Amino acid sequence: MKIIRAEEMGMCFGVRDALQIADQVNDPTQVTIHGELVHNPRVIHQLDVAGFVQSSETGRDADPETPVVLITAHGVSNRERERLNSIGKQVIDTTCPLVRRAHDAAMQLAAEGRHVLLIGKPGHVEVQGIVEDLGSYDVVADIKMVKQYESKLLGIVCQTTMPSCLLAEIREEITARNNEADIKFVDTVCHPTKRRQAAMLDLVKRVDAVVVVGGRNSNNTRRLADLCHQHGVPALHVTCADELTDQWFAGFEVIGLTAGTSTLDSTIQAVEDRLERLASSDMVAKNSGYPSMPSVGQGVQAECSES
Ligand code: SF4
């Protein structure tokens, strides 16, 4: 069995910068992280051990008890930032500049009097942060959600981690169903996401199956796994090396490896090392036929020894 790494994968600069800022905090016990700093259980555990207080993503409405609040790379609305300031919290802001760009684009479209269509996952923290500052908007996750909108002035932006092909389909449907509207589109998918998706499209042409490493609630990790399936290539979504089972690889000759933007380099390396060991063992070669494979998001829910 041969293993091929995607040309681009793993942690993006936005997540690295956020982690670096958290690392420089002198007294973590005085800081509440406003939601998950990154969608990565190992990192969440490390932050917990360091002493940070962490709000759940659905529990961010409550007033933080610590004097300092750290906003994650996913960002928050201006309204939420003002609320934190008004209750006397000192804010450490690690919002990724490319998330901020999506906010600004949505606000600009709204200022032009457009009804904003945000193409993204309803309820995702990044999406919430953007729409909370808008008066008139719809969140559109797929073409089934597209409709004819009342406004004849529409503005489209997207969650930074949207797959380009899905985005194109949804835009086409919006145009088809609103052919009398003036529609302005701002492409706010971030460059790291685009590069990882392009690398994935290249990878699926060269492999029999792909291992995608990342948190279960990491949107961009799930999107990478979805992309494999859309191209007819089986994908195994794992959060760490312990979740790899040799049976899954029986019958495959070439395995691709990629990872979401919140995956640590050390986790990717551990998965690759494990794959190399499987490849060099007799186990995979001796098995014949294809076993039943876990689908995306249904990988083994093992406790990872790395965490
Ligand atoms: S995925 Fe893109 S927008 Fe999100 S933190 Fe990384 S670089 Fe920034």
PDB file of C-alpha atoms and ligand atoms in Angstrom:
ATOM      1  CA  MET A   1       0.000   0.000   0.000  1.00  0.00           C
ATOM      2  CA  LYS A   2       1.313   3.430  -0.984  1.00  0.00           C
ATOM      3  CA  ILE A   3       0.467   6.682   0.810  1.00  0.00           C
ATOM      4  CA  ILE A   4       0.247  10.056  -0.951  1.00  0.00           C
ATOM      5  CA  ARG A   5      -0.079  13.315   0.992  1.00  0.00           C
ATOM      6  CA  ALA A   6      -2.223  16.123  -0.435  1.00  0.00           C
ATOM      7  CA  GLU A   7      -0.069  19.013  -1.683  1.00  0.00           C
ATOM      8  CA  GLU A   8      -1.843  21.379   0.744  1.00  0.00           C
ATOM      9  CA  MET A   9      -3.398  20.271   3.996  1.00  0.00           C
ATOM     10  CA  GLY A  10      -3.740  20.890   7.693  1.00  0.00           C
ATOM     11  CA  MET A  11      -3.607  23.945   9.864  1.00  0.00           C
ATOM     12  CA  CYS A  12      -4.183  27.329   8.219  1.00  0.00           C
ATOM     13  CA  PHE A  13      -2.491  30.568   9.268  1.00  0.00           C
ATOM     14  CA  GLY A  14      -5.729  31.812  10.911  1.00  0.00           C
ATOM     15  CA  VAL A  15      -5.806  28.909  13.353  1.00  0.00           C
ATOM     16  CA  ARG A  16      -2.034  28.992  13.943  1.00  0.00           C
ATOM     17  CA  ASP A  17      -2.164  32.697  14.799  1.00  0.00           C
ATOM     18  CA  ALA A  18      -5.102  32.169  17.194  1.00  0.00           C
ATOM     19  CA  LEU A  19      -3.230  29.374  18.981  1.00  0.00           C
ATOM     20  CA  GLN A  20      -0.090  31.476  19.193  1.00  0.00           C
ATOM     21  CA  ILE A  21      -2.022  34.341  20.803  1.00  0.00           C
ATOM     22  CA  ALA A  22      -3.602  31.922  23.325  1.00  0.00           C
ATOM     23  CA  ASP A  23      -0.147  30.549  24.047  1.00  0.00           C
ATOM     24  CA  GLN A  24       1.083  34.009  25.020  1.00  0.00           C
ATOM     25  CA  VAL A  25      -1.627  34.522  27.672  1.00  0.00           C
ATOM     26  CA  ASN A  26       0.096  34.881  31.079  1.00  0.00           C
ATOM     27  CA  ASP A  27      -2.764  33.719  33.278  1.00  0.00           C
ATOM     28  CA  PRO A  28      -5.242  31.462  31.406  1.00  0.00           C
ATOM     29  CA  THR A  29      -7.462  31.161  34.500  1.00  0.00           C
ATOM     30  CA  GLN A  30      -8.502  34.798  33.959  1.00  0.00           C
ATOM     31  CA  VAL A  31      -9.543  34.198  30.350  1.00  0.00           C
ATOM     32  CA  THR A  32     -12.745  32.715  28.907  1.00  0.00           C
ATOM     33  CA  ILE A  33     -12.456  31.365  25.366  1.00  0.00           C
ATOM     34  CA  HIS A  34     -15.695  32.411  23.674  1.00  0.00           C
ATOM     35  CA  GLY A  35     -16.637  29.109  21.988  1.00  0.00           C
ATOM     36  CA  GLU A  36     -14.204  26.511  20.615  1.00  0.00           C
ATOM     37  CA  LEU A  37     -10.903  28.171  19.729  1.00  0.00           C
ATOM     38  CA  VAL A  38     -10.536  25.559  16.996  1.00  0.00           C
ATOM     39  CA  HIS A  39     -12.727  22.556  16.222  1.00  0.00           C
ATOM     40  CA  ASN A  40     -10.119  20.114  17.429  1.00  0.00           C
ATOM     41  CA  PRO A  41     -10.709  17.999  20.576  1.00  0.00           C
ATOM     42  CA  ARG A  42      -7.011  17.623  21.313  1.00  0.00           C
ATOM     43  CA  VAL A  43      -6.446  21.385  21.333  1.00  0.00           C
ATOM     44  CA  ILE A  44      -9.578  21.923  23.441  1.00  0.00           C
ATOM     45  CA  HIS A  45      -8.193  19.439  25.970  1.00  0.00           C
ATOM     46  CA  GLN A  46      -4.787  21.180  26.043  1.00  0.00           C
ATOM     47  CA  LEU A  47      -6.446  24.563  26.632  1.00  0.00           C
ATOM     48  CA  ASP A  48      -8.448  23.036  29.447  1.00  0.00           C
ATOM     49  CA  VAL A  49      -5.299  21.658  31.059  1.00  0.00           C
ATOM     50  CA  ALA A  50      -3.632  25.078  30.701  1.00  0.00           C
ATOM     51  CA  GLY A  51      -6.448  26.553  32.833  1.00  0.00           C
ATOM     52  CA  PHE A  52      -8.567  28.465  30.303  1.00  0.00           C
ATOM     53  CA  VAL A  53     -12.304  28.722  30.940  1.00  0.00           C
ATOM     54  CA  GLN A  54     -14.092  27.650  27.740  1.00  0.00           C
ATOM     55  CA  SER A  55     -17.675  28.509  26.756  1.00  0.00           C
ATOM     56  CA  SER A  56     -19.524  26.036  24.614  1.00  0.00           C
ATOM     57  CA  GLU A  57     -20.506  27.334  21.185  1.00  0.00           C
ATOM     58  CA  THR A  58     -24.163  27.327  22.161  1.00  0.00           C
ATOM     59  CA  GLY A  59     -23.486  28.874  25.585  1.00  0.00           C
ATOM     60  CA  ARG A  60     -21.896  32.129  24.473  1.00  0.00           C
ATOM     61  CA  ASP A  61     -24.933  34.222  25.443  1.00  0.00           C
ATOM     62  CA  ALA A  62     -24.099  33.904  29.135  1.00  0.00           C
ATOM     63  CA  ASP A  63     -21.886  36.588  30.667  1.00  0.00           C
ATOM     64  CA  PRO A  64     -18.334  35.224  31.033  1.00  0.00           C
ATOM     65  CA  GLU A  65     -17.115  35.152  34.638  1.00  0.00           C
ATOM     66  CA  THR A  66     -13.488  36.009  33.920  1.00  0.00           C
ATOM     67  CA  PRO A  67     -12.319  39.611  33.318  1.00  0.00           C
ATOM     68  CA  VAL A  68     -10.860  38.716  29.914  1.00  0.00           C
ATOM     69  CA  VAL A  69     -12.611  37.111  26.947  1.00  0.00           C
ATOM     70  CA  LEU A  70     -10.792  35.624  23.964  1.00  0.00           C
ATOM     71  CA  ILE A  71     -12.712  35.750  20.675  1.00  0.00           C
ATOM     72  CA  THR A  72     -11.921  32.806  18.437  1.00  0.00           C
ATOM     73  CA  ALA A  73     -10.676  32.758  14.827  1.00  0.00           C
ATOM     74  CA  HIS A  74     -14.320  32.260  13.721  1.00  0.00           C
ATOM     75  CA  GLY A  75     -15.095  35.807  14.906  1.00  0.00           C
ATOM     76  CA  VAL A  76     -18.208  37.320  16.489  1.00  0.00           C
ATOM     77  CA  SER A  77     -20.671  40.000  15.416  1.00  0.00           C
ATOM     78  CA  ASN A  78     -20.006  43.652  16.191  1.00  0.00           C
ATOM     79  CA  ARG A  79     -23.098  43.436  18.383  1.00  0.00           C
ATOM     80  CA  GLU A  80     -21.544  40.679  20.483  1.00  0.00           C
ATOM     81  CA  ARG A  81     -18.234  42.535  20.714  1.00  0.00           C
ATOM     82  CA  GLU A  82     -20.107  45.604  21.975  1.00  0.00           C
ATOM     83  CA  ARG A  83     -22.023  43.483  24.497  1.00  0.00           C
ATOM     84  CA  LEU A  84     -18.758  42.126  25.913  1.00  0.00           C
ATOM     85  CA  ASN A  85     -17.321  45.652  26.121  1.00  0.00           C
ATOM     86  CA  SER A  86     -20.497  46.944  27.800  1.00  0.00           C
ATOM     87  CA  ILE A  87     -20.220  44.401  30.618  1.00  0.00           C
ATOM     88  CA  GLY A  88     -16.620  45.480  31.218  1.00  0.00           C
ATOM     89  CA  LYS A  89     -14.764  42.591  29.608  1.00  0.00           C
ATOM     90  CA  GLN A  90     -11.297  43.037  28.178  1.00  0.00           C
ATOM     91  CA  VAL A  91     -11.291  41.404  24.752  1.00  0.00           C
ATOM     92  CA  ILE A  92      -8.447  39.479  23.118  1.00  0.00           C
ATOM     93  CA  ASP A  93      -9.481  39.197  19.486  1.00  0.00           C
ATOM     94  CA  THR A  94      -8.076  36.322  17.395  1.00  0.00           C
ATOM     95  CA  THR A  95     -10.624  36.688  14.560  1.00  0.00           C
ATOM     96  CA  CYS A  96      -8.995  35.534  11.325  1.00  0.00           C
ATOM     97  CA  PRO A  97      -8.555  38.469   8.923  1.00  0.00           C
ATOM     98  CA  LEU A  98     -10.252  36.411   6.199  1.00  0.00           C
ATOM     99  CA  VAL A  99     -13.336  35.924   8.397  1.00  0.00           C
ATOM    100  CA  ARG A 100     -13.283  39.661   9.049  1.00  0.00           C
ATOM    101  CA  ARG A 101     -13.185  40.212   5.295  1.00  0.00           C
ATOM    102  CA  ALA A 102     -16.388  38.143   4.938  1.00  0.00           C
ATOM    103  CA  HIS A 103     -18.034  40.273   7.688  1.00  0.00           C
ATOM    104  CA  ASP A 104     -17.006  43.483   5.953  1.00  0.00           C
ATOM    105  CA  ALA A 105     -18.268  42.259   2.573  1.00  0.00           C
ATOM    106  CA  ALA A 106     -21.674  41.359   4.049  1.00  0.00           C
ATOM    107  CA  MET A 107     -21.917  44.734   5.820  1.00  0.00           C
ATOM    108  CA  GLN A 108     -20.996  46.571   2.607  1.00  0.00           C
ATOM    109  CA  LEU A 109     -23.694  44.702   0.639  1.00  0.00           C
ATOM    110  CA  ALA A 110     -26.210  45.535   3.359  1.00  0.00           C
ATOM    111  CA  ALA A 111     -25.127  49.209   3.268  1.00  0.00           C
ATOM    112  CA  GLU A 112     -25.916  49.197  -0.474  1.00  0.00           C
ATOM    113  CA  GLY A 113     -29.496  48.235   0.425  1.00  0.00           C
ATOM    114  CA  ARG A 114     -29.126  44.600  -0.661  1.00  0.00           C
ATOM    115  CA  HIS A 115     -30.799  41.598   0.918  1.00  0.00           C
ATOM    116  CA  VAL A 116     -27.789  39.497   1.904  1.00  0.00           C
ATOM    117  CA  LEU A 117     -27.627  35.805   1.016  1.00  0.00           C
ATOM    118  CA  LEU A 118     -24.952  34.083   3.057  1.00  0.00           C
ATOM    119  CA  ILE A 119     -24.046  30.731   1.520  1.00  0.00           C
ATOM    120  CA  GLY A 120     -22.965  28.578   4.437  1.00  0.00           C
ATOM    121  CA  LYS A 121     -23.988  26.251   7.223  1.00  0.00           C
ATOM    122  CA  PRO A 122     -26.919  27.583   9.304  1.00  0.00           C
ATOM    123  CA  GLY A 123     -25.979  27.880  12.970  1.00  0.00           C
ATOM    124  CA  HIS A 124     -22.198  27.676  12.412  1.00  0.00           C
ATOM    125  CA  VAL A 125     -20.422  30.189  14.673  1.00  0.00           C
ATOM    126  CA  GLU A 126     -18.789  32.026  11.778  1.00  0.00           C
ATOM    127  CA  VAL A 127     -22.165  32.323  10.023  1.00  0.00           C
ATOM    128  CA  GLN A 128     -23.828  33.482  13.259  1.00  0.00           C
ATOM    129  CA  GLY A 129     -21.182  36.141  13.730  1.00  0.00           C
ATOM    130  CA  ILE A 130     -21.854  37.554  10.276  1.00  0.00           C
ATOM    131  CA  VAL A 131     -25.657  37.498  10.232  1.00  0.00           C
ATOM    132  CA  GLU A 132     -26.114  38.922  13.743  1.00  0.00           C
ATOM    133  CA  ASP A 133     -25.124  42.339  12.366  1.00  0.00           C
ATOM    134  CA  LEU A 134     -27.510  42.185   9.393  1.00  0.00           C
ATOM    135  CA  GLY A 135     -31.128  43.323   9.225  1.00  0.00           C
ATOM    136  CA  SER A 136     -32.157  41.533   6.051  1.00  0.00           C
ATOM    137  CA  TYR A 137     -30.585  38.185   5.176  1.00  0.00           C
ATOM    138  CA  ASP A 138     -31.050  34.488   4.437  1.00  0.00           C
ATOM    139  CA  VAL A 139     -28.558  31.696   5.114  1.00  0.00           C
ATOM    140  CA  VAL A 140     -28.469  29.235   2.223  1.00  0.00           C
ATOM    141  CA  ALA A 141     -26.878  25.836   2.731  1.00  0.00           C
ATOM    142  CA  ASP A 142     -27.857  24.131  -0.538  1.00  0.00           C
ATOM    143  CA  ILE A 143     -29.845  24.615  -3.718  1.00  0.00           C
ATOM    144  CA  LYS A 144     -33.047  23.311  -2.071  1.00  0.00           C
ATOM    145  CA  MET A 145     -33.029  26.373   0.214  1.00  0.00           C
ATOM    146  CA  VAL A 146     -32.867  28.840  -2.669  1.00  0.00           C
ATOM    147  CA  LYS A 147     -36.117  30.697  -3.414  1.00  0.00           C
ATOM    148  CA  GLN A 148     -37.385  33.756  -5.194  1.00  0.00           C
ATOM    149  CA  TYR A 149     -36.588  36.620  -2.842  1.00  0.00           C
ATOM    150  CA  GLU A 150     -38.803  39.667  -2.385  1.00  0.00           C
ATOM    151  CA  SER A 151     -35.927  42.086  -2.779  1.00  0.00           C
ATOM    152  CA  LYS A 152     -34.705  42.866  -6.284  1.00  0.00           C
ATOM    153  CA  LEU A 153     -31.348  43.901  -4.866  1.00  0.00           C
ATOM    154  CA  LEU A 154     -29.419  40.869  -3.679  1.00  0.00           C
ATOM    155  CA  GLY A 155     -25.883  40.464  -2.359  1.00  0.00           C
ATOM    156  CA  ILE A 156     -24.154  37.090  -2.017  1.00  0.00           C
ATOM    157  CA  VAL A 157     -21.264  36.251   0.317  1.00  0.00           C
ATOM    158  CA  CYS A 158     -20.122  32.868   1.601  1.00  0.00           C
ATOM    159  CA  GLN A 159     -18.770  31.145   4.663  1.00  0.00           C
ATOM    160  CA  THR A 160     -14.984  31.045   4.307  1.00  0.00           C
ATOM    161  CA  THR A 161     -14.863  27.240   4.141  1.00  0.00           C
ATOM    162  CA  MET A 162     -17.511  26.599   1.466  1.00  0.00           C
ATOM    163  CA  PRO A 163     -16.573  24.191  -1.335  1.00  0.00           C
ATOM    164  CA  SER A 164     -16.259  26.135  -4.576  1.00  0.00           C
ATOM    165  CA  CYS A 165     -18.337  23.624  -6.597  1.00  0.00           C
ATOM    166  CA  LEU A 166     -21.299  23.807  -4.180  1.00  0.00           C
ATOM    167  CA  LEU A 167     -21.001  27.577  -4.134  1.00  0.00           C
ATOM    168  CA  ALA A 168     -21.180  27.698  -7.938  1.00  0.00           C
ATOM    169  CA  GLU A 169     -24.306  25.486  -7.977  1.00  0.00           C
ATOM    170  CA  ILE A 170     -26.081  27.633  -5.384  1.00  0.00           C
ATOM    171  CA  ARG A 171     -25.176  30.876  -7.154  1.00  0.00           C
ATOM    172  CA  GLU A 172     -26.530  29.484 -10.409  1.00  0.00           C
ATOM    173  CA  GLU A 173     -29.813  28.537  -8.717  1.00  0.00           C
ATOM    174  CA  ILE A 174     -30.128  31.980  -7.088  1.00  0.00           C
ATOM    175  CA  THR A 175     -29.637  33.634 -10.489  1.00  0.00           C
ATOM    176  CA  ALA A 176     -32.102  31.286 -12.193  1.00  0.00           C
ATOM    177  CA  ARG A 177     -34.830  31.902  -9.622  1.00  0.00           C
ATOM    178  CA  ASN A 178     -34.238  35.650  -9.362  1.00  0.00           C
ATOM    179  CA  ASN A 179     -33.607  36.586 -12.976  1.00  0.00           C
ATOM    180  CA  GLU A 180     -34.995  40.096 -12.534  1.00  0.00           C
ATOM    181  CA  ALA A 181     -32.832  40.914  -9.545  1.00  0.00           C
ATOM    182  CA  ASP A 182     -29.618  42.891  -9.480  1.00  0.00           C
ATOM    183  CA  ILE A 183     -27.248  40.404  -7.856  1.00  0.00           C
ATOM    184  CA  LYS A 184     -23.793  41.240  -6.570  1.00  0.00           C
ATOM    185  CA  PHE A 185     -21.449  38.429  -5.522  1.00  0.00           C
ATOM    186  CA  VAL A 186     -18.362  38.709  -3.316  1.00  0.00           C
ATOM    187  CA  ASP A 187     -16.258  35.553  -3.139  1.00  0.00           C
ATOM    188  CA  THR A 188     -15.310  35.257   0.535  1.00  0.00           C
ATOM    189  CA  VAL A 189     -14.084  31.655   0.520  1.00  0.00           C
ATOM    190  CA  CYS A 190     -10.601  31.917   2.039  1.00  0.00           C
ATOM    191  CA  HIS A 191      -7.464  31.095   0.049  1.00  0.00           C
ATOM    192  CA  PRO A 192      -6.261  28.345   2.405  1.00  0.00           C
ATOM    193  CA  THR A 193      -9.617  26.570   1.916  1.00  0.00           C
ATOM    194  CA  LYS A 194      -9.431  26.963  -1.870  1.00  0.00           C
ATOM    195  CA  ARG A 195      -5.903  25.608  -1.981  1.00  0.00           C
ATOM    196  CA  ARG A 196      -6.835  22.595   0.174  1.00  0.00           C
ATOM    197  CA  GLN A 197      -9.871  21.848  -1.979  1.00  0.00           C
ATOM    198  CA  ALA A 198      -7.792  22.108  -5.174  1.00  0.00           C
ATOM    199  CA  ALA A 199      -5.187  19.774  -3.668  1.00  0.00           C
ATOM    200  CA  MET A 200      -7.957  17.347  -2.743  1.00  0.00           C
ATOM    201  CA  LEU A 201      -9.350  17.350  -6.289  1.00  0.00           C
ATOM    202  CA  ASP A 202      -5.876  16.522  -7.546  1.00  0.00           C
ATOM    203  CA  LEU A 203      -5.450  13.815  -4.896  1.00  0.00           C
ATOM    204  CA  VAL A 204      -8.694  11.930  -5.647  1.00  0.00           C
ATOM    205  CA  LYS A 205      -7.490  11.303  -9.202  1.00  0.00           C
ATOM    206  CA  ARG A 206      -4.464   9.421  -7.926  1.00  0.00           C
ATOM    207  CA  VAL A 207      -5.744   7.290  -5.030  1.00  0.00           C
ATOM    208  CA  ASP A 208      -8.185   4.478  -4.193  1.00  0.00           C
ATOM    209  CA  ALA A 209      -9.351   5.993  -0.885  1.00  0.00           C
ATOM    210  CA  VAL A 210      -8.559   8.963   1.340  1.00  0.00           C
ATOM    211  CA  VAL A 211      -7.981   9.410   5.069  1.00  0.00           C
ATOM    212  CA  VAL A 212      -9.207  12.838   6.210  1.00  0.00           C
ATOM    213  CA  VAL A 213      -7.908  13.960   9.614  1.00  0.00           C
ATOM    214  CA  GLY A 214      -9.777  16.518  11.712  1.00  0.00           C
ATOM    215  CA  GLY A 215     -12.357  17.221  14.408  1.00  0.00           C
ATOM    216  CA  ARG A 216     -15.853  15.769  14.016  1.00  0.00           C
ATOM    217  CA  ASN A 217     -17.407  19.235  14.203  1.00  0.00           C
ATOM    218  CA  SER A 218     -14.843  20.841  11.911  1.00  0.00           C
ATOM    219  CA  ASN A 219     -16.834  22.092   8.931  1.00  0.00           C
ATOM    220  CA  ASN A 220     -13.914  22.219   6.513  1.00  0.00           C
ATOM    221  CA  THR A 221     -12.772  18.680   7.476  1.00  0.00           C
ATOM    222  CA  ARG A 222     -16.232  17.313   6.737  1.00  0.00           C
ATOM    223  CA  ARG A 223     -16.282  19.244   3.477  1.00  0.00           C
ATOM    224  CA  LEU A 224     -13.034  17.573   2.407  1.00  0.00           C
ATOM    225  CA  ALA A 225     -14.513  14.138   3.135  1.00  0.00           C
ATOM    226  CA  ASP A 226     -17.698  15.084   1.241  1.00  0.00           C
ATOM    227  CA  LEU A 227     -15.585  16.132  -1.729  1.00  0.00           C
ATOM    228  CA  CYS A 228     -14.027  12.645  -1.869  1.00  0.00           C
ATOM    229  CA  HIS A 229     -17.421  10.978  -1.830  1.00  0.00           C
ATOM    230  CA  GLN A 230     -18.678  13.276  -4.571  1.00  0.00           C
ATOM    231  CA  HIS A 231     -15.828  11.993  -6.739  1.00  0.00           C
ATOM    232  CA  GLY A 232     -16.618   8.378  -5.949  1.00  0.00           C
ATOM    233  CA  VAL A 233     -13.603   7.903  -3.681  1.00  0.00           C
ATOM    234  CA  PRO A 234     -14.207   6.404  -0.202  1.00  0.00           C
ATOM    235  CA  ALA A 235     -13.127   8.672   2.656  1.00  0.00           C
ATOM    236  CA  LEU A 236     -12.360   7.763   6.247  1.00  0.00           C
ATOM    237  CA  HIS A 237     -12.741  10.737   8.594  1.00  0.00           C
ATOM    238  CA  VAL A 238     -10.606  10.220  11.715  1.00  0.00           C
ATOM    239  CA  THR A 239      -9.682  12.562  14.525  1.00  0.00           C
ATOM    240  CA  CYS A 240      -6.442  10.749  15.410  1.00  0.00           C
ATOM    241  CA  ALA A 241      -4.228   7.765  14.610  1.00  0.00           C
ATOM    242  CA  ASP A 242      -5.969   5.474  17.119  1.00  0.00           C
ATOM    243  CA  GLU A 243      -9.088   5.461  14.970  1.00  0.00           C
ATOM    244  CA  LEU A 244      -7.383   3.786  12.004  1.00  0.00           C
ATOM    245  CA  THR A 245      -8.234   0.116  11.604  1.00  0.00           C
ATOM    246  CA  ASP A 246      -6.325  -2.165   9.254  1.00  0.00           C
ATOM    247  CA  GLN A 247      -9.532  -3.794   7.947  1.00  0.00           C
ATOM    248  CA  TRP A 248     -10.605  -0.546   6.334  1.00  0.00           C
ATOM    249  CA  PHE A 249      -7.580  -0.545   4.042  1.00  0.00           C
ATOM    250  CA  ALA A 250      -7.872  -4.086   2.697  1.00  0.00           C
ATOM    251  CA  GLY A 251      -7.900  -4.106  -1.088  1.00  0.00           C
ATOM    252  CA  PHE A 252      -6.686  -0.522  -1.488  1.00  0.00           C
ATOM    253  CA  GLU A 253      -3.320   0.038  -3.126  1.00  0.00           C
ATOM    254  CA  VAL A 254      -2.970   3.811  -2.924  1.00  0.00           C
ATOM    255  CA  ILE A 255      -4.259   5.859   0.031  1.00  0.00           C
ATOM    256  CA  GLY A 256      -4.438   9.647   0.054  1.00  0.00           C
ATOM    257  CA  LEU A 257      -3.915  11.691   3.217  1.00  0.00           C
ATOM    258  CA  THR A 258      -5.352  15.118   3.935  1.00  0.00           C
ATOM    259  CA  ALA A 259      -6.457  17.141   6.977  1.00  0.00           C
ATOM    260  CA  GLY A 260      -8.704  20.035   7.942  1.00  0.00           C
ATOM    261  CA  THR A 261      -7.480  23.506   8.802  1.00  0.00           C
ATOM    262  CA  SER A 262      -7.716  22.941  12.562  1.00  0.00           C
ATOM    263  CA  THR A 263      -5.642  19.739  12.625  1.00  0.00           C
ATOM    264  CA  LEU A 264      -2.310  19.812  14.443  1.00  0.00           C
ATOM    265  CA  ASP A 265       0.831  18.846  12.485  1.00  0.00           C
ATOM    266  CA  SER A 266       1.627  16.282  15.186  1.00  0.00           C
ATOM    267  CA  THR A 267      -1.779  14.595  14.705  1.00  0.00           C
ATOM    268  CA  ILE A 268      -1.268  14.384  10.928  1.00  0.00           C
ATOM    269  CA  GLN A 269       2.204  12.979  11.472  1.00  0.00           C
ATOM    270  CA  ALA A 270       0.898  10.345  13.910  1.00  0.00           C
ATOM    271  CA  VAL A 271      -1.758   9.281  11.370  1.00  0.00           C
ATOM    272  CA  GLU A 272       0.832   9.109   8.595  1.00  0.00           C
ATOM    273  CA  ASP A 273       3.189   7.054  10.772  1.00  0.00           C
ATOM    274  CA  ARG A 274       0.362   4.650  11.555  1.00  0.00           C
ATOM    275  CA  LEU A 275      -0.533   4.362   7.869  1.00  0.00           C
ATOM    276  CA  GLU A 276       3.104   3.649   7.022  1.00  0.00           C
ATOM    277  CA  ARG A 277       3.157   0.890   9.637  1.00  0.00           C
ATOM    278  CA  LEU A 278      -0.048  -0.589   8.198  1.00  0.00           C
ATOM    279  CA  ALA A 279       1.390  -0.349   4.699  1.00  0.00           C
ATOM    280  CA  SER A 280       4.535  -2.189   5.658  1.00  0.00           C
ATOM    281  CA  SER A 281       2.744  -4.889   7.658  1.00  0.00           C
ATOM    282  CA  ASP A 282       1.364  -8.090   6.136  1.00  0.00           C
ATOM    283  CA  MET A 283      -2.062  -7.332   7.546  1.00  0.00           C
ATOM    284  CA  VAL A 284      -3.413  -5.202   4.719  1.00  0.00           C
ATOM    285  CA  ALA A 285      -1.890  -7.291   1.932  1.00  0.00           C
ATOM    286  CA  LYS A 286      -3.280 -10.538   3.335  1.00  0.00           C
ATOM    287  CA  ASN A 287      -6.844  -9.328   3.550  1.00  0.00           C
ATOM    288  CA  SER A 288      -8.896  -9.644   0.438  1.00  0.00           C
ATOM    289  CA  GLY A 289     -12.057  -7.916  -0.732  1.00  0.00           C
ATOM    290  CA  TYR A 290     -13.453  -4.647   0.540  1.00  0.00           C
ATOM    291  CA  PRO A 291     -14.740  -4.581   4.107  1.00  0.00           C
ATOM    292  CA  SER A 292     -17.731  -2.503   5.117  1.00  0.00           C
ATOM    293  CA  MET A 293     -16.462   1.035   5.520  1.00  0.00           C
ATOM    294  CA  PRO A 294     -17.534   3.659   8.014  1.00  0.00           C
ATOM    295  CA  SER A 295     -19.056   6.609   6.202  1.00  0.00           C
ATOM    296  CA  VAL A 296     -18.094  10.219   6.807  1.00  0.00           C
ATOM    297  CA  GLY A 297     -18.527  11.180  10.429  1.00  0.00           C
ATOM    298  CA  GLN A 298     -18.990   7.586  11.525  1.00  0.00           C
ATOM    299  CA  GLY A 299     -15.365   6.750  12.198  1.00  0.00           C
ATOM    300  CA  VAL A 300     -14.527   4.861  15.348  1.00  0.00           C
ATOM    301  CA  GLN A 301     -15.273   7.046  18.368  1.00  0.00           C
ATOM    302  CA  ALA A 302     -12.150   5.964  20.215  1.00  0.00           C
ATOM    303  CA  GLU A 303     -10.482   8.050  22.880  1.00  0.00           C
ATOM    304  CA  CYS A 304      -7.290   9.229  21.218  1.00  0.00           C
ATOM    305  CA  SER A 305      -4.199   8.451  23.188  1.00  0.00           C
ATOM    306  CA  GLU A 306      -2.624  11.644  21.855  1.00  0.00           C
ATOM    307  CA  SER A 307      -5.140  13.885  23.615  1.00  0.00           C
TER     308      SER A 307
HETATM  309  S1  SF4 B   1     -10.116  28.431   7.442  1.00  0.00           S
HETATM  310 FE1  SF4 B   1      -9.654  30.341   6.351  1.00  0.00          FE
HETATM  311  S2  SF4 B   1     -10.942  31.881   7.298  1.00  0.00           S
HETATM  312 FE2  SF4 B   1     -10.920  30.116   8.690  1.00  0.00          FE
HETATM  313  S3  SF4 B   1      -9.260  30.566  10.125  1.00  0.00           S
HETATM  314 FE3  SF4 B   1      -8.363  29.385   8.457  1.00  0.00          FE
HETATM  315  S4  SF4 B   1      -7.566  30.937   6.997  1.00  0.00           S
HETATM  316 FE4  SF4 B   1      -9.010  31.949   8.363  1.00  0.00          FE
END
